[in-house]
Coordinates of C-alpha atoms and ligand atoms in Angstrom, one line a residue:
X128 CA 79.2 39.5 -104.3
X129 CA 79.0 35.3 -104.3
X130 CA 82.3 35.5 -103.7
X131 CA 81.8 32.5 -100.4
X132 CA 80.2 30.3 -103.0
X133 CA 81.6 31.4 -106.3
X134 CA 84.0 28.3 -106.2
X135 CA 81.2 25.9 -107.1
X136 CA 79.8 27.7 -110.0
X137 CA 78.7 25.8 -112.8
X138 CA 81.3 27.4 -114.8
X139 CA 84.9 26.6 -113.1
X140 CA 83.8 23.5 -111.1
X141 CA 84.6 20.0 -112.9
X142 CA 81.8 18.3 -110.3
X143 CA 79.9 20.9 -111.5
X144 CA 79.4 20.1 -114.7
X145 CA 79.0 16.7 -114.0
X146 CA 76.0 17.4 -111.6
X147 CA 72.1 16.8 -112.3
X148 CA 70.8 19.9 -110.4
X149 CA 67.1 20.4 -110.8
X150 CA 66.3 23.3 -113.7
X151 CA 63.9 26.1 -112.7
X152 CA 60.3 25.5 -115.5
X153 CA 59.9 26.3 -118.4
X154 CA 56.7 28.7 -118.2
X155 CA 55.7 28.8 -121.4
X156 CA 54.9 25.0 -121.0
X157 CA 53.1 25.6 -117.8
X158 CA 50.2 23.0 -117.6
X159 CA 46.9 22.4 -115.4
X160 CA 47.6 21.7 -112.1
X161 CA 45.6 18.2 -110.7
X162 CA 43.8 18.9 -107.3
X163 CA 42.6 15.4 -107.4
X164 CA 41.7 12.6 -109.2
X165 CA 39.0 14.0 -110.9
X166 CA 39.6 17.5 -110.5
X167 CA 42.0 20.5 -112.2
X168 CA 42.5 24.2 -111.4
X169 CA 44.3 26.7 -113.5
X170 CA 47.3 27.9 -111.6
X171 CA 50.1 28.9 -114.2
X172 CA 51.7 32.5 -113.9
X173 CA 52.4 34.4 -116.2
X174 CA 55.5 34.4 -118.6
X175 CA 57.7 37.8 -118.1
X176 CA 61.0 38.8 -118.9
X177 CA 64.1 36.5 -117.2
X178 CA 67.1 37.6 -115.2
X179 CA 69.5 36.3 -113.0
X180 CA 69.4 36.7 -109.4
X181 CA 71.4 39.2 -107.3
X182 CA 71.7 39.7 -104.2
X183 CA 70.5 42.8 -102.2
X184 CA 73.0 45.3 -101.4
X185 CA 74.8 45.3 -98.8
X186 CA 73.8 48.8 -97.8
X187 CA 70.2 47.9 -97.7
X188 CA 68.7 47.8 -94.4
X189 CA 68.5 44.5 -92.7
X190 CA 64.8 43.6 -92.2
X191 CA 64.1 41.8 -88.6
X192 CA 61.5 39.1 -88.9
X193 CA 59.4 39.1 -85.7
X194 CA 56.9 37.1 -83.9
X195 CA 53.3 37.4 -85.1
X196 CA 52.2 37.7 -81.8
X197 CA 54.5 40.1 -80.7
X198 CA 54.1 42.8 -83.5
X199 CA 52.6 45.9 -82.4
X200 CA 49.9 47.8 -84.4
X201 CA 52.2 50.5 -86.5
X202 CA 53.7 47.0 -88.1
X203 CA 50.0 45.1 -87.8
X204 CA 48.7 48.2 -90.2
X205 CA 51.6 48.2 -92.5
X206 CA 51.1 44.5 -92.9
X207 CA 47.7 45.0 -93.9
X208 CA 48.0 48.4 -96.1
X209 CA 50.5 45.7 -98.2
X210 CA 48.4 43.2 -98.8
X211 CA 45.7 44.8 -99.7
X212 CA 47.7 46.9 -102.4
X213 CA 49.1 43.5 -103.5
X214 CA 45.5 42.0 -103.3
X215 CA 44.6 45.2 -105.5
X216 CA 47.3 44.4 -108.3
X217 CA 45.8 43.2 -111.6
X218 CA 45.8 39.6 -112.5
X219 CA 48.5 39.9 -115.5
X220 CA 50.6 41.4 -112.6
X221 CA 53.1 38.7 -111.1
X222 CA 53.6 40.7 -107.8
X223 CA 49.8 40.0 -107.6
X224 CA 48.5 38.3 -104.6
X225 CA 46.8 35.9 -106.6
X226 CA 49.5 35.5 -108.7
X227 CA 51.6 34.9 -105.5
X228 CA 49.5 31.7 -104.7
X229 CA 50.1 30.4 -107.6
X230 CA 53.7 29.8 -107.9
X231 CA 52.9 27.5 -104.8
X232 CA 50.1 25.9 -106.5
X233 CA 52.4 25.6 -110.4
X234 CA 55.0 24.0 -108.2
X235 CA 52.9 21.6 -105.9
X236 CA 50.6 20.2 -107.7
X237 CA 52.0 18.9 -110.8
X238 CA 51.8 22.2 -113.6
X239 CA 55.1 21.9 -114.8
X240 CA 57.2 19.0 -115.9
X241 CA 61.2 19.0 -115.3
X242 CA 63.2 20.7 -118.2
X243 CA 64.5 18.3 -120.5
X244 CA 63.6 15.3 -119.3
X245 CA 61.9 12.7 -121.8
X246 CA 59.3 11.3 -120.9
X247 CA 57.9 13.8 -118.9
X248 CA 58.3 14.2 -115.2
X249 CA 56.5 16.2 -112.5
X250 CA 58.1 19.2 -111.0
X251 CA 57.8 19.0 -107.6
X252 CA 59.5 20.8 -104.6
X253 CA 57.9 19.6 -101.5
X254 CA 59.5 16.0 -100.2
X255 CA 63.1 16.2 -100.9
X256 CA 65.8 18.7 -99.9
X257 CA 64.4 21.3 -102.3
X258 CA 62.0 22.0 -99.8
X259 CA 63.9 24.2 -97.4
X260 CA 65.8 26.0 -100.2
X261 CA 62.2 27.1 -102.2
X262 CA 60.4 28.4 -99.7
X263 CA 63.4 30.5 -99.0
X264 CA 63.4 32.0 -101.6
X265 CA 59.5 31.9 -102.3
X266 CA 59.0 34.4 -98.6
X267 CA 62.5 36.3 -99.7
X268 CA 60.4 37.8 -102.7
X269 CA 57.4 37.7 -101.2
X270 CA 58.7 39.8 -98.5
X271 CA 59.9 42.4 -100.7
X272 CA 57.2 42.6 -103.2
X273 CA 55.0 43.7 -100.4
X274 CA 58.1 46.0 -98.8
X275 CA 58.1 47.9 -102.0
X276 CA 54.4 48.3 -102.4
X277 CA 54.3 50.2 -99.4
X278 CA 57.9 51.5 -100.2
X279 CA 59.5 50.3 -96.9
X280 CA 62.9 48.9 -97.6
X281 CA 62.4 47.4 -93.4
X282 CA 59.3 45.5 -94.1
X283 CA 59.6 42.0 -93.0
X284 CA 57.0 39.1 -92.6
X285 CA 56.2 38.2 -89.1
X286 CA 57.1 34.1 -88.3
X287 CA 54.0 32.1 -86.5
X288 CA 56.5 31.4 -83.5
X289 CA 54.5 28.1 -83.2
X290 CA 57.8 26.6 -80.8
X291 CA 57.0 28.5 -78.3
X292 CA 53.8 28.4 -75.8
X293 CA 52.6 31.8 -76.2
X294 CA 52.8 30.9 -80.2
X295 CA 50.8 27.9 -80.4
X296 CA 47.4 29.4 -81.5
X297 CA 46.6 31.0 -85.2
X298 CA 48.3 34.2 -84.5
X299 CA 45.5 36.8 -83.6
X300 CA 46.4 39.6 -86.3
X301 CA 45.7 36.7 -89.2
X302 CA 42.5 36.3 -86.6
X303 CA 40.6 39.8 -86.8
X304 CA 37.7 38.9 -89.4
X305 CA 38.3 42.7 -90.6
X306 CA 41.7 42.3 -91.5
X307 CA 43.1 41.6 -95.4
X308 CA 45.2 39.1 -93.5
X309 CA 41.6 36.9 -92.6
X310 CA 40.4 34.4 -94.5
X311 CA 37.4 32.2 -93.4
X312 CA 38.8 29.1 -94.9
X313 CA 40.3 27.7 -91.6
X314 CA 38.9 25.1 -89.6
X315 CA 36.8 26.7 -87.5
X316 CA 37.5 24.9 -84.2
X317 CA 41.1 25.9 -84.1
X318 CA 40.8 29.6 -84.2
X319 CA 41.0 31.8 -81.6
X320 CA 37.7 31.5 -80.1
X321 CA 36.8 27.9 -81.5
X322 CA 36.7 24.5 -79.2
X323 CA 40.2 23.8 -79.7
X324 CA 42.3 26.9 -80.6
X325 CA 45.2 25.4 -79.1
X326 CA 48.1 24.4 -81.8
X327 CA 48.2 20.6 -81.3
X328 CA 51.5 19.4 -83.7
X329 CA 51.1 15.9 -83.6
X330 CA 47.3 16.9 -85.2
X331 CA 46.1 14.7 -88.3
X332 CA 42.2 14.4 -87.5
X333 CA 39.2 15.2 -85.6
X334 CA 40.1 12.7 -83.3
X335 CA 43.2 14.3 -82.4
X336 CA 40.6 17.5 -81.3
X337 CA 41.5 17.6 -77.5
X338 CA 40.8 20.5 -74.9
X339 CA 44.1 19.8 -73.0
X340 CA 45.6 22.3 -70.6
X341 CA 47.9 24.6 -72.3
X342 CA 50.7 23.3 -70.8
X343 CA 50.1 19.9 -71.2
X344 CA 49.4 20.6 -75.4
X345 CA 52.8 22.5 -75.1
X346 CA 54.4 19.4 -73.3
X347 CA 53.6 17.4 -76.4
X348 CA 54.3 20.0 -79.0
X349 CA 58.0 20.5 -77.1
X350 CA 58.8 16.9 -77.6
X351 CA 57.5 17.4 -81.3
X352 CA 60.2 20.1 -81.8
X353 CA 62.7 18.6 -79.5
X354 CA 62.6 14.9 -82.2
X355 CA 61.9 17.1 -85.6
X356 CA 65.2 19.6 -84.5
X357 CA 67.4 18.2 -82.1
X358 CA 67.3 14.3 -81.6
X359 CA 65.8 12.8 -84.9
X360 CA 67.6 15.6 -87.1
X361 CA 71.6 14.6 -86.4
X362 CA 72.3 14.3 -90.1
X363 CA 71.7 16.4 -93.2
X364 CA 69.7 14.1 -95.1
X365 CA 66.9 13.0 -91.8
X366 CA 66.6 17.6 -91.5
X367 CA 66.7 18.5 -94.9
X368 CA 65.4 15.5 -96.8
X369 CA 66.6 13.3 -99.3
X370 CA 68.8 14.3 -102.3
X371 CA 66.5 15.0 -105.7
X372 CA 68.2 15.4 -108.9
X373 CA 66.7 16.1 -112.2
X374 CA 65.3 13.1 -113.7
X375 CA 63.9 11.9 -110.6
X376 CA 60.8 12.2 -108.6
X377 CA 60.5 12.1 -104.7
X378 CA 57.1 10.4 -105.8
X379 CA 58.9 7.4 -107.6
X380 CA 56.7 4.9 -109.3
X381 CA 56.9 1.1 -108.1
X382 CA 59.8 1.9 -106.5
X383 CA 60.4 -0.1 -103.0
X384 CA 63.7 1.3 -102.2
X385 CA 63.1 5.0 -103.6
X386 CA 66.2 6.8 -102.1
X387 CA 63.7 10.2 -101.0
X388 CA 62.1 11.3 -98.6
X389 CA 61.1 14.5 -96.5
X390 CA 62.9 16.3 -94.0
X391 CA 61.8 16.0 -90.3
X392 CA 60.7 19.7 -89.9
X393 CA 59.1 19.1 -93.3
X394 CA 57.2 16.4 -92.4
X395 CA 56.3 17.6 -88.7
X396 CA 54.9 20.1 -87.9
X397 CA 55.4 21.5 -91.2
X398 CA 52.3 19.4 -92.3
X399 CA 50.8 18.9 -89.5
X400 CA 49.8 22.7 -88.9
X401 CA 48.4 23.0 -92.9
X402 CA 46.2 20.4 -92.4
X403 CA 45.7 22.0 -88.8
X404 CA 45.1 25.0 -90.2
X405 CA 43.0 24.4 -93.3
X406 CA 39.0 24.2 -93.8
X407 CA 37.9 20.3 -93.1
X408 CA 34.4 21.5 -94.4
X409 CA 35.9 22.4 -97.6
X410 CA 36.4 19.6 -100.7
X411 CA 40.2 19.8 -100.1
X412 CA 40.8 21.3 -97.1
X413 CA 41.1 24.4 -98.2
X414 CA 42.7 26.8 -98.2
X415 CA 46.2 25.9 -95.8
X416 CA 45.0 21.8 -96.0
X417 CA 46.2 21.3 -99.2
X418 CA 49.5 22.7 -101.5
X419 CA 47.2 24.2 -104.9
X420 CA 45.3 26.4 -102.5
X421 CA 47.7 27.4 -99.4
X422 CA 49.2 30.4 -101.0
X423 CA 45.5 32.1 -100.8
X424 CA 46.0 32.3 -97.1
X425 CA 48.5 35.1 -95.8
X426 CA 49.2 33.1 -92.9
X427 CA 50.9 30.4 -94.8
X428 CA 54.2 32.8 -95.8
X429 CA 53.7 33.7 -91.6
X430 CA 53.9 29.6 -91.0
X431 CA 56.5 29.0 -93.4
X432 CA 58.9 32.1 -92.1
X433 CA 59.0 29.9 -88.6
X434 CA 60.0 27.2 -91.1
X435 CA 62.9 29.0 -92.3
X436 CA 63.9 29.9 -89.2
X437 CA 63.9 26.8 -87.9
X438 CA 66.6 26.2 -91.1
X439 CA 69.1 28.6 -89.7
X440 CA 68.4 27.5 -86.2
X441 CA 69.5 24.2 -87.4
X442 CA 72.7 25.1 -88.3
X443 CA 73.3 26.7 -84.9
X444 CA 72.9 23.4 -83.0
X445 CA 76.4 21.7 -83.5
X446 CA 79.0 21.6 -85.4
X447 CA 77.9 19.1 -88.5
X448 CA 74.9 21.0 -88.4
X449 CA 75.8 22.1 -92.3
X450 CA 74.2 22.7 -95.3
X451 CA 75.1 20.2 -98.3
X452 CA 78.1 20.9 -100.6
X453 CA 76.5 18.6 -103.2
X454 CA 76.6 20.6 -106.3
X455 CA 72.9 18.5 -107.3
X456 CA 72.0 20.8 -104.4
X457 CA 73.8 23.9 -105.0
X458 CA 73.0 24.1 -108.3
X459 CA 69.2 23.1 -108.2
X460 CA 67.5 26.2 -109.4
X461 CA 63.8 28.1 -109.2
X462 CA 62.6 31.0 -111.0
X463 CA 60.4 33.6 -108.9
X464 CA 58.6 37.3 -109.2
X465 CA 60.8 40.0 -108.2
X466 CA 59.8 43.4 -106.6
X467 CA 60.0 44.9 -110.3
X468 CA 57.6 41.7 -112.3
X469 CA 61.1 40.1 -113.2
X470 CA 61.2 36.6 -113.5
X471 CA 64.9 35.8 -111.3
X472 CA 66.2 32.6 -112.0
X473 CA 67.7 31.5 -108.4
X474 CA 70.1 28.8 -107.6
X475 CA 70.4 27.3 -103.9
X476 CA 73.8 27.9 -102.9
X477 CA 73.1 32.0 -102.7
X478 CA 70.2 31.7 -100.3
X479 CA 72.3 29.5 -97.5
X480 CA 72.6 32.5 -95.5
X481 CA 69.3 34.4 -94.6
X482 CA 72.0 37.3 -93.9
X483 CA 73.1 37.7 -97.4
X484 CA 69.7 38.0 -98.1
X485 CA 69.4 41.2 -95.4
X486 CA 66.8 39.2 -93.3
X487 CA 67.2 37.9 -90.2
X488 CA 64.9 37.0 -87.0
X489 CA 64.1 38.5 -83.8
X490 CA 65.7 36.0 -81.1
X491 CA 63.4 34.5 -78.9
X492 CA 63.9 31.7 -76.6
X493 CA 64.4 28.0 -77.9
X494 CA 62.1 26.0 -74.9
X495 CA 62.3 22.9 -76.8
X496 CA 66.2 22.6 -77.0
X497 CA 66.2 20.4 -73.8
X498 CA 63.8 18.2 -72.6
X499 CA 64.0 14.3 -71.7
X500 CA 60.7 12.5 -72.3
X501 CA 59.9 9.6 -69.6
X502 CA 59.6 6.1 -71.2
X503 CA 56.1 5.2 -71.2
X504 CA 56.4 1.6 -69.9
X505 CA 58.2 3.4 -66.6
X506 CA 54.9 5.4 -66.6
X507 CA 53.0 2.2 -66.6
X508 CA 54.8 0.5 -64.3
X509 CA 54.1 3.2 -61.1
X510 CA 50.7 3.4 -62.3
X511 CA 50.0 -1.2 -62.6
X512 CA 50.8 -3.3 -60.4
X513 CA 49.7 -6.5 -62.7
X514 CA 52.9 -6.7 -65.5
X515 CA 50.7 -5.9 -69.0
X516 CA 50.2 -8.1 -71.8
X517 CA 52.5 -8.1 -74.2
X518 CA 51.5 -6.8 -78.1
X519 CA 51.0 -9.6 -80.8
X520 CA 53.5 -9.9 -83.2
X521 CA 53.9 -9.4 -86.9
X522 CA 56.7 -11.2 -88.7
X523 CA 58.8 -9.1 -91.2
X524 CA 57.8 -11.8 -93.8
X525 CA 54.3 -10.5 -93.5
X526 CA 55.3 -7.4 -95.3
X527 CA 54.2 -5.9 -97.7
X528 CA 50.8 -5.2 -95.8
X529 CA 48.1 -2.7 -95.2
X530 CA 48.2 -0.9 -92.3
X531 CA 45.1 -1.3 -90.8
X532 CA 45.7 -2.1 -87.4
X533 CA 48.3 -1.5 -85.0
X534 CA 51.1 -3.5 -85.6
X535 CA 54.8 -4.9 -84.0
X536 CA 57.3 -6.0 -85.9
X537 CA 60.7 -7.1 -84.5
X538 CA 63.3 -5.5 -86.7
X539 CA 67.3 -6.8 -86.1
X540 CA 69.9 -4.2 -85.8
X541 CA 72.9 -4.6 -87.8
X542 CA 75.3 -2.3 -84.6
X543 CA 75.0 -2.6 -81.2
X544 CA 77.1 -1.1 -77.8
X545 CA 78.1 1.5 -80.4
X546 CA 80.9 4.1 -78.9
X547 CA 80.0 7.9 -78.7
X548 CA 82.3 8.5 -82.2
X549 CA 80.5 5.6 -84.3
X550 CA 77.2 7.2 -82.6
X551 CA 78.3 10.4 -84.3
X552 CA 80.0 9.6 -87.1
X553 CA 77.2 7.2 -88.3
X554 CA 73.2 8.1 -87.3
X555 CA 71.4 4.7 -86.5
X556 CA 67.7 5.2 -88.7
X557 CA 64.8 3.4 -88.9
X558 CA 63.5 3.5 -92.2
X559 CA 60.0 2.7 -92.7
X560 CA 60.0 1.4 -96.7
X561 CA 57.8 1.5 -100.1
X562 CA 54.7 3.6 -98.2
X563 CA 52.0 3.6 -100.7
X564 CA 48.9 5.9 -100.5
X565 CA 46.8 8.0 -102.3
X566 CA 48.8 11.4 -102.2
X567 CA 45.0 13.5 -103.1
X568 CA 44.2 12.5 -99.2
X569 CA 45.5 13.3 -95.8
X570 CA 47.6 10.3 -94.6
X571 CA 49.2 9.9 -91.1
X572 CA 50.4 7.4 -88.8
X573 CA 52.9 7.1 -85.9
X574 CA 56.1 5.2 -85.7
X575 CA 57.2 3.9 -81.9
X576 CA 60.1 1.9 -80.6
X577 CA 60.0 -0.7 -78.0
X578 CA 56.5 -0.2 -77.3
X579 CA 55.6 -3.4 -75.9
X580 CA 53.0 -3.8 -73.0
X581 CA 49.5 -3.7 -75.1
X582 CA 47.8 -1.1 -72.7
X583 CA 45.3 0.1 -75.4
X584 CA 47.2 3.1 -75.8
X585 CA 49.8 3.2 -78.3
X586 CA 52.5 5.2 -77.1
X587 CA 52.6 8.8 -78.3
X588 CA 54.6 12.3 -78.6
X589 CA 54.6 12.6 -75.1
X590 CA 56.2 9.0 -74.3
X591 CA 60.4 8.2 -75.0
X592 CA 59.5 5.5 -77.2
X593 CA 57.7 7.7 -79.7
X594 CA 59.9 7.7 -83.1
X595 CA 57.9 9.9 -85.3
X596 CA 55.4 10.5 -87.8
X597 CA 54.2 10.4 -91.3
X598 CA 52.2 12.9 -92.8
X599 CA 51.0 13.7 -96.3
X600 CA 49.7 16.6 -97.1
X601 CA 46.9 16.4 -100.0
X602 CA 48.3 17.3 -103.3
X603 CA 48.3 15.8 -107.2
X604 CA 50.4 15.5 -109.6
X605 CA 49.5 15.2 -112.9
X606 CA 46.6 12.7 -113.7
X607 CA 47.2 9.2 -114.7
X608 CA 50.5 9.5 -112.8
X609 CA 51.6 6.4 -111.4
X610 CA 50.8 5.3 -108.0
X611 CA 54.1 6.1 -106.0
X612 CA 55.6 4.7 -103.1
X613 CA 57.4 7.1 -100.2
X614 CA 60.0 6.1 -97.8
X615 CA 60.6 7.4 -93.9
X616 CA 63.6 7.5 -92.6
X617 CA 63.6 8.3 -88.3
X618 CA 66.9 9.0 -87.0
X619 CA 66.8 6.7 -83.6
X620 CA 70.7 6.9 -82.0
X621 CA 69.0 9.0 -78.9
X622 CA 66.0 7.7 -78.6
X623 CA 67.4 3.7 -78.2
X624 CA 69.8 5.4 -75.9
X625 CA 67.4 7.1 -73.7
X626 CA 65.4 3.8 -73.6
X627 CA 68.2 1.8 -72.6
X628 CA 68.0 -0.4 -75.4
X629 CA 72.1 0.3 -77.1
X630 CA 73.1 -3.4 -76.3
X631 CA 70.2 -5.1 -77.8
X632 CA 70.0 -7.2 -80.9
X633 CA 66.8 -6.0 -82.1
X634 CA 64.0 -3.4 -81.8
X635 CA 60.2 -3.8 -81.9
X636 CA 58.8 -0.9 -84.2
X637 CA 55.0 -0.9 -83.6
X638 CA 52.8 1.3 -86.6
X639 CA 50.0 2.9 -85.7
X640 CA 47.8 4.0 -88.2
X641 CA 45.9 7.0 -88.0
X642 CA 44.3 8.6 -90.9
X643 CA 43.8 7.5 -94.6
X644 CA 45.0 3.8 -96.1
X645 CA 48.4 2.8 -96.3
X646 CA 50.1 0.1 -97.5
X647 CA 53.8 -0.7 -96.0
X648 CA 56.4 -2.2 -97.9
X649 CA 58.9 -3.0 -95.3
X650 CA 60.5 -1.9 -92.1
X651 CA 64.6 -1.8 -91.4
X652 CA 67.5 -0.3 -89.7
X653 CA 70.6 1.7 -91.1
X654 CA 73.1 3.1 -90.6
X655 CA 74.0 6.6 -92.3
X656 CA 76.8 9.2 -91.9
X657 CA 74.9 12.0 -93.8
Ligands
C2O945 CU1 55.1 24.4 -100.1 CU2 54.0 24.4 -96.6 O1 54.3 24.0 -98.4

């Protein structure tokens, strides 16, 4: 048992012992959580016995994740009859549901500070490459507290197959208003039924509410999938997020060159579909719109099972496609409710491979693995005769600015005419620096290369030139924390190639913003092998 990664233990590894891996809370110390400024919520679970984690045995069965809109009803009505008897436990019971949504909230939104570390420091698990990992093992228990209640060793959460067309709605059995797996915090015009049901991933606001064609929404949420996974995720750090060790913060203070960041699935859709998903008519979005409440929804362990998939699927896409060997990484460790109200401390390298942990997921197709997007200036060009006018530009001395226009910048690449190895061994990124904002409010706007001819219509998922996005995700830490500053890092090798631009000098990045007010501390290109 361990045995593939018993080599890095803490014990017998010199590196090891040398590592800063992020320590699982200390309970008892367990603090209000901040939902915004002004506002606090009591989240803390309660303080049981410890033990160390271990993994299932081998001889258990394997449970099969499936697609929430492929279940059938035996599985709908087991799925219920468990969270209802998990809805049922007492409040001083950690399998509770409650209790559940509540580790989210203790770990989101600022309740506990990082073990040993003077003065004190938010724990926080969203932003960096703890992301992945957590949730992991957050579903893993989740999974089989509810198995046990209904003392089915096969029990296995359904995954909101959101990739796929038939997916990209709010999954009807979380949709029945008679179900325990309803709640009526959702925004009301994207369930099944409502104006725009319709999963759009590129979603930050009302004005993103469209009634497109299903196949046209599809054609943008492909190319969403296609960036996050295939193109913009080449190296470890642009899929998994940037490297947190303890004593740091992936919200650093004052920071321009903070070294974190979020992982592309992370960022989008990840976000996108909990602020989707949440109640706009609620103070905070409630309950998927913001991290101290989404754990009250069932479908948020139904969302984030697709985003653990899309972990393993990761790794299935080429050959560096790897987890980290960093023992920061490895070693980083959570504590979470087991099936019998244990407290199991659990480090990151034993949840690696979903296998190990009996669970695996039903194989459906992958429709975003290929698809070319068309550059939108080609678009243009059939569709105008007349050449357009070119955007305005914004020097790189204007910086640091608020972004609250549109704006090109032309940003000089340090590489060009780069061979296929150097393209592989080193990932050209554009990294979008010392993002400030209020982290309490949704935030969002779009990143595009070489987006010159100012049509009026800044060019979007659907269009080559689209880089990405940024999204936060309303959440708080602790009050009075400093104001932070964020970092995005876009992963651009395939995209400059696809727009022909390998042998240039420079690129123009235009931001677009798109909700909420955010200042921008510069823009520049790298070049990273990890
Ligand atoms: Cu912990 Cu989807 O967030």
């Amino acid at each position: 048992m361990g045995s593939l990664y018993g080599a890095v233990s803490s014990l017998s590894d010199p590196t090891a012992a040398l590592a800063d891996p992020i320590q699982p809370p200390d309970l008892s110390k367990c603090h209000t959580a901040t939902v915004t400024k002004d506002t606090t919520v009591a989240c803390c679970p309660p303080l049981v016995r410890i033990i160390d984690f271990k993994f299932p045995s081998p001889r258990e069965p394997m449970r099969t994740r499936r697609a929430a809109h492929l279940v059938d009803e035996d599985y709908i009505k087991k799925y219920e009859k468990a969270i209802s008897l998990m809805k049922a436990l007492p409040d001083d019971d950690p399998r509770s549901f409650k209790n559940q949504a509540n580790v989210h909230c203790a770990y989101c939104n600022g309740a506990y500070d990082q073990v040993g570390i003077t003065p004190t420091l938010d724990l926080q698990i969203h932003f960096s490459w703890l992301f992945f990992p957590f949730h992991r093992y957050y579903l893993y228990f989740h999974e089989r507290i509810l198995g046990s209640l209904i003392d089915d060793p096969t029990f296995a959460l359904p995954f909101w197959n959101w990739d796929s067309p038939d997916g990209m709605q709010i999954p009807p059995i979380f949709a029945n208003t008679d179900s325990e797996l309803f709640v009526a915090l959702r925004n009301q015009k994207h369930i099944p039924g409502g104006a725009y049901p319709l999963l759009n991933m590129h979603w930050s606001d009302p004005i993103d509410d469209k009634a497109l064609a299903p196949e046209d929404q599809w054609d943008i949420n492909r190319r969403v999938m296609h960036t996050q996974m295939v193109s913009g995720a080449k190296k470890r750090t642009l899929f998994f997020g940037m490297p947190l060790k303890a004593g740091e913060t992936p919200l650093k203070a004052g920071d321009a060159a903070a070294n974190t960041g979020q992982g592309s699935i992370e960022r989008s859709p990840h976000m996108n579909i909990h602020i989707w998903t949440g109640d706009p008519k609620q103070a905070h979005t409630e309950d998927m719109g913001n991290f101290y409440s989404a754990g009250r929804d069932p479908i948020f362990y139904c969302h984030h099972a697709n985003v653990d998939r899309m972990w393993d699927l990761w790794k299935t896409l080429g050959p560096r496609r790897t987890d980290f060997t960093d023992p920061d990484w490895l070693e980083a460790a959570f504590v979470f409710y087991d099936e019998d109200k244990n407290l199991v401390r659990c480090k990151v390298k034993d949840c690696l491979d979903s296998r190990k942990l009996n669970y695996d997921y039903q194989k459906v197709p992958l429709p975003w693995l290929d698809t070319k997007r068309t550059p939108k200036a080609k678009k243009e060009k059939f569709a105008n005769a007349a050449p357009p006018k070119k955007r305005e530009l914004t020097p790189l001395s204007a910086f640091p600015l608020v972004l609250n226009k549109a704006i090109s910048v032309v940003v000089p690449r340090g590489k060009r005419s780069r061979t296929v190895v150097e393209k592989e061994e080193e990932e050209e990124i554009l990294v979008v620096e010392g993002i400030e904002f209020d982290r309490g409010n949704v935030v969002k706007f779009d990143v595009a290369l070489n987006d010159e001819d100012d049509t009026g219509v800044p060019a979007g998922p659907q269009d080559t030139e689209f880089a990405g996005t940024f999204v936060n995700v309303p959440h708080r830490e602790k009050q009075g924390a400093p104001s932070f500053k964020a970092v995005l890092r876009l992963g651009i090798t395939d995209l400059l190639e696809d727009l022909g631009a390998d042998d240039d000098d420079t690129v123009v990045v235009t931001l677009v913003p798109k909700v909420g007010e955010v200042k921008i501390g510069g823009l520049k290109i790298d070049y990273i092998t990890d």
